[in-house]
PDB file of C-alpha atoms in Angstrom:
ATOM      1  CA  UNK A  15       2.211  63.317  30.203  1.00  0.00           C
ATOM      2  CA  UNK A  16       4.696  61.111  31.791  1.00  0.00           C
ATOM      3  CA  UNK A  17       2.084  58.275  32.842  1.00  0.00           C
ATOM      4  CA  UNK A  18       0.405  58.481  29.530  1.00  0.00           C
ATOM      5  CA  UNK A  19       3.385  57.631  27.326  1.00  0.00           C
ATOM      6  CA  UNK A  20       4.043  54.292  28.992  1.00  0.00           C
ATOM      7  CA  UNK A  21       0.137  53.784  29.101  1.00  0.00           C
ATOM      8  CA  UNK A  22      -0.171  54.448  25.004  1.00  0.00           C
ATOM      9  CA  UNK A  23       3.666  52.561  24.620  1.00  0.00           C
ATOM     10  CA  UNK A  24       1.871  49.330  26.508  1.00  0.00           C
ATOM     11  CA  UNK A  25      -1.436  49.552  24.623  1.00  0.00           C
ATOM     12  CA  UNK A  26       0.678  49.235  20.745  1.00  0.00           C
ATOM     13  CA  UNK A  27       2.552  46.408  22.029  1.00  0.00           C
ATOM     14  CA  UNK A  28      -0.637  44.248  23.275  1.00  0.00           C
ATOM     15  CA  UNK A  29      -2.460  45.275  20.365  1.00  0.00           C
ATOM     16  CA  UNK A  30       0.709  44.623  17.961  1.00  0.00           C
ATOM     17  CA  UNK A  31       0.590  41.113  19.778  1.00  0.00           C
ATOM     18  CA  UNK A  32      -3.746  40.828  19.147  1.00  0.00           C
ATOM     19  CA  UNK A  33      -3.015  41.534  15.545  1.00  0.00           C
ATOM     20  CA  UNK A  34       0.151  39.273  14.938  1.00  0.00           C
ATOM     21  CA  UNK A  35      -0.923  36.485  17.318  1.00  0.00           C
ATOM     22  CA  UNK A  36       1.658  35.278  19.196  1.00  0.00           C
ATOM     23  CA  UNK A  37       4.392  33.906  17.889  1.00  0.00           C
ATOM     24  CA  UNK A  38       2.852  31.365  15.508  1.00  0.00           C
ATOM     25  CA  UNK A  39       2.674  31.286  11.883  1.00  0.00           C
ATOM     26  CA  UNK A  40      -0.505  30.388  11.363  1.00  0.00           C
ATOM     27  CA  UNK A  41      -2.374  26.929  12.474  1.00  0.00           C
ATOM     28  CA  UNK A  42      -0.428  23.880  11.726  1.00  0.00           C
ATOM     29  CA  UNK A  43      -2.217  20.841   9.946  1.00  0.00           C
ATOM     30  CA  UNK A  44      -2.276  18.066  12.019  1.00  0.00           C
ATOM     31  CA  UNK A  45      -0.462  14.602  11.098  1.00  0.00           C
ATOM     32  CA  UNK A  46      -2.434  12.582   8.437  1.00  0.00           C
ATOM     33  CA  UNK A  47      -2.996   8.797   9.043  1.00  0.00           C
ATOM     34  CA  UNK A  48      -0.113   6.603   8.619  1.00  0.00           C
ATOM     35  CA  UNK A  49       0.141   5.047   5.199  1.00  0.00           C
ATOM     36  CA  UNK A  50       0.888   1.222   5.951  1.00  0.00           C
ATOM     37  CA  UNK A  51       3.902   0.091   4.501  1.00  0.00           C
ATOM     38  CA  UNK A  52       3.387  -1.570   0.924  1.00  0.00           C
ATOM     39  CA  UNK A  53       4.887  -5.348   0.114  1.00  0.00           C
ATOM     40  CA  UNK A  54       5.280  -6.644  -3.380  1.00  0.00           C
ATOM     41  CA  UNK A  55       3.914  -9.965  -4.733  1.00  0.00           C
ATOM     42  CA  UNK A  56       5.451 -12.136  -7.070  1.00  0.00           C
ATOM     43  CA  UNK A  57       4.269 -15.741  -7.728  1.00  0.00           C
ATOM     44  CA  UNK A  58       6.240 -18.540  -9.278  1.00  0.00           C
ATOM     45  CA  UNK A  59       5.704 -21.299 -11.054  1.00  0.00           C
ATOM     46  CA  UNK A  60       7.550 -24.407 -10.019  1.00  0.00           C
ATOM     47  CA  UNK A  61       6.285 -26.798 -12.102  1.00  0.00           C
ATOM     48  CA  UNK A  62       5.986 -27.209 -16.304  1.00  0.00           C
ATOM     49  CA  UNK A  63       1.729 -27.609 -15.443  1.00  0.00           C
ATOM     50  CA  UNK A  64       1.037 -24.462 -14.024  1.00  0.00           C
ATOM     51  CA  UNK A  65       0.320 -20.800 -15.654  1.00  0.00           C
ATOM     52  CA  UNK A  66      -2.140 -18.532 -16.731  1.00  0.00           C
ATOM     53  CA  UNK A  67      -3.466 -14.880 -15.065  1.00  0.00           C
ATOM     54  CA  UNK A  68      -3.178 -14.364 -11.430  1.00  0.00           C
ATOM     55  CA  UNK A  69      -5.838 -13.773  -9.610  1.00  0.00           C
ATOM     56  CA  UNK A  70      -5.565 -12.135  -6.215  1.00  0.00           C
ATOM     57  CA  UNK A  71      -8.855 -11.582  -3.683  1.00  0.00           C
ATOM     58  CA  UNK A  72     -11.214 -12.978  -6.443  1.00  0.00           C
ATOM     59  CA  UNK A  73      -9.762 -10.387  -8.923  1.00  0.00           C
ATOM     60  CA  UNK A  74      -7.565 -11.069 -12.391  1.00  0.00           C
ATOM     61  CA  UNK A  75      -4.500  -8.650 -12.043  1.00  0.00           C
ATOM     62  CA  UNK A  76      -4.106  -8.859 -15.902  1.00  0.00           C
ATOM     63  CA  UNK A  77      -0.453 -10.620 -15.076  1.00  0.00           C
ATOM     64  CA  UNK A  78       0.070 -13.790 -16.806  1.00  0.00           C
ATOM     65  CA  UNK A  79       2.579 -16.421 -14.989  1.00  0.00           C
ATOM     66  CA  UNK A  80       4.400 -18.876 -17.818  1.00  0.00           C
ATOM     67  CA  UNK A  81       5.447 -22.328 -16.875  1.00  0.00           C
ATOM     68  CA  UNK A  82       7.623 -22.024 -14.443  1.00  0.00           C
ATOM     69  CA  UNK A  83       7.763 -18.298 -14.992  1.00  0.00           C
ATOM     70  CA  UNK A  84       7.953 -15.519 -12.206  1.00  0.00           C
ATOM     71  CA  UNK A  85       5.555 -12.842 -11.939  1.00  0.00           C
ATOM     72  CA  UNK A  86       5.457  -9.224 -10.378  1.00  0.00           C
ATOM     73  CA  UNK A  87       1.434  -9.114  -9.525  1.00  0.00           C
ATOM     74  CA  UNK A  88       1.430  -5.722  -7.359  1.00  0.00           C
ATOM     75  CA  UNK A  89       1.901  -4.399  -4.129  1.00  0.00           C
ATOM     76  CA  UNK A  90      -0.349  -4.908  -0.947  1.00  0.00           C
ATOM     77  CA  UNK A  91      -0.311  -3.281   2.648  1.00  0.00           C
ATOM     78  CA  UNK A  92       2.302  -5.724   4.183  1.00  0.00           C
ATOM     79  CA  UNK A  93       0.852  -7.490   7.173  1.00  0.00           C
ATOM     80  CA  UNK A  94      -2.746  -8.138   5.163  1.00  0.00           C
ATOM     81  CA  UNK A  95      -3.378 -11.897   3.745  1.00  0.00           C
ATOM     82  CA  UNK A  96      -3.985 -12.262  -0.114  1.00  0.00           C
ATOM     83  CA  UNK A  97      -5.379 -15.314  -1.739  1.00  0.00           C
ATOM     84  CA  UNK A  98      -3.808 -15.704  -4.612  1.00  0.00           C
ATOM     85  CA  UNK A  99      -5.109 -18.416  -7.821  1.00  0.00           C
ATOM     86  CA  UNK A 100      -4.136 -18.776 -10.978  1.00  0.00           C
ATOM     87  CA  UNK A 101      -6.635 -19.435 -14.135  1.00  0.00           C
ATOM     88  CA  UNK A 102      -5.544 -20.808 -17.308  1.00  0.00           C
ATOM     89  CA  UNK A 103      -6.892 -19.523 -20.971  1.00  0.00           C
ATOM     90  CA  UNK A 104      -9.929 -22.099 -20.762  1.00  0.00           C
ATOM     91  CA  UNK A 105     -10.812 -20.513 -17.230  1.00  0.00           C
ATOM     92  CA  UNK A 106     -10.234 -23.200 -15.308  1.00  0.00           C
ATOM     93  CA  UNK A 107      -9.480 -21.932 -11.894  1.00  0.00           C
ATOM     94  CA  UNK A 108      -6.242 -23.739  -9.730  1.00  0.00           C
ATOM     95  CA  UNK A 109      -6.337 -24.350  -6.037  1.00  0.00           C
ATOM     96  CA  UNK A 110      -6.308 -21.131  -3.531  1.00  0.00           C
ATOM     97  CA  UNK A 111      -3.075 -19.923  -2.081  1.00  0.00           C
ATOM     98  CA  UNK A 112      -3.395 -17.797   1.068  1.00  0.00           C
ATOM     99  CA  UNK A 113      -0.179 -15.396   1.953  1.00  0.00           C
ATOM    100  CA  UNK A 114       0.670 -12.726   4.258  1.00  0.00           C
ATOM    101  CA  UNK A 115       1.917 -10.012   2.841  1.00  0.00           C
ATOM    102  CA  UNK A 116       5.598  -9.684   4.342  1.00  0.00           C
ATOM    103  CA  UNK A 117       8.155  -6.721   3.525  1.00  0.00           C
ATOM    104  CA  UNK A 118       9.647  -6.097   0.909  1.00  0.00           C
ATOM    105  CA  UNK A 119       8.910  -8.609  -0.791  1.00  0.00           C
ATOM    106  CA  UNK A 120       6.377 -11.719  -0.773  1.00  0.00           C
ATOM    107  CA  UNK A 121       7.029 -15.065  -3.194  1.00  0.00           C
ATOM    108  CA  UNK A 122       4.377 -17.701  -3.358  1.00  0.00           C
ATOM    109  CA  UNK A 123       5.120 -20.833  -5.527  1.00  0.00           C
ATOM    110  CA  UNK A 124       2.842 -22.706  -7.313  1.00  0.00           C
ATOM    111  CA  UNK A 125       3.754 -25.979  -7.593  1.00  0.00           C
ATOM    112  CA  UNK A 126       0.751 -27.912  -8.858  1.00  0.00           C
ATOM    113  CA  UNK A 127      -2.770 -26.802 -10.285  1.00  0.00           C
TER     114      UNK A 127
END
């Protein structure tokens, strides 16, 4: 009998440690991807010639810029280039600015059409 009681004692602890697992709570979800840091955009006008919507990577934002106005346009991953134009209410489309994004945030002035 004295044998067996360290024999059963043994056999509840490694099964106690089967059915808990050991030590953990559970698996652990791994790290997601790192979100790149975001930069903000705002575009200028310098000069009494230029406004209308922004544009950025061929798309309208919906922002309008006044005469020498400022404008919030959005936020990009900072690091990535943005071309930036501006078209007026008879869609005529200005030159093409090209930025990097740089944090926090990026101005780009528009100084002529």
């Amino acid at each position: 009998m004295r044998r067996i009681l360290p024999l059963i004692l043994t056999l509840l602890v490694v099964s106690a440690l089967v059915a808990t697992g050991c030590g953990g709570t559970g698996g652990t979800q791994p790290p997601g991807p790192v979100q790149p840091a975001m930069c903000t955009l705002r575009v200028q006008s310098t000069s009494p010639y230029v406004w209308g919507y922004v544009w950025v990577n061929g798309m309208n934002t919906g922002v309008y810029l006044d005469p020498m106005g400022v404008a919030q346009v959005g936020q990009y991953p900072c690091g990535q280039q943005v071309s930036v134009q501006i078209v007026d209410e008879f869609g005529q489309f200005s030159h093409i600015e090209v930025v990097t994004m740089v944090s926090p945030v990026t101005t780009l002035n528009f100084s002529w059409w």
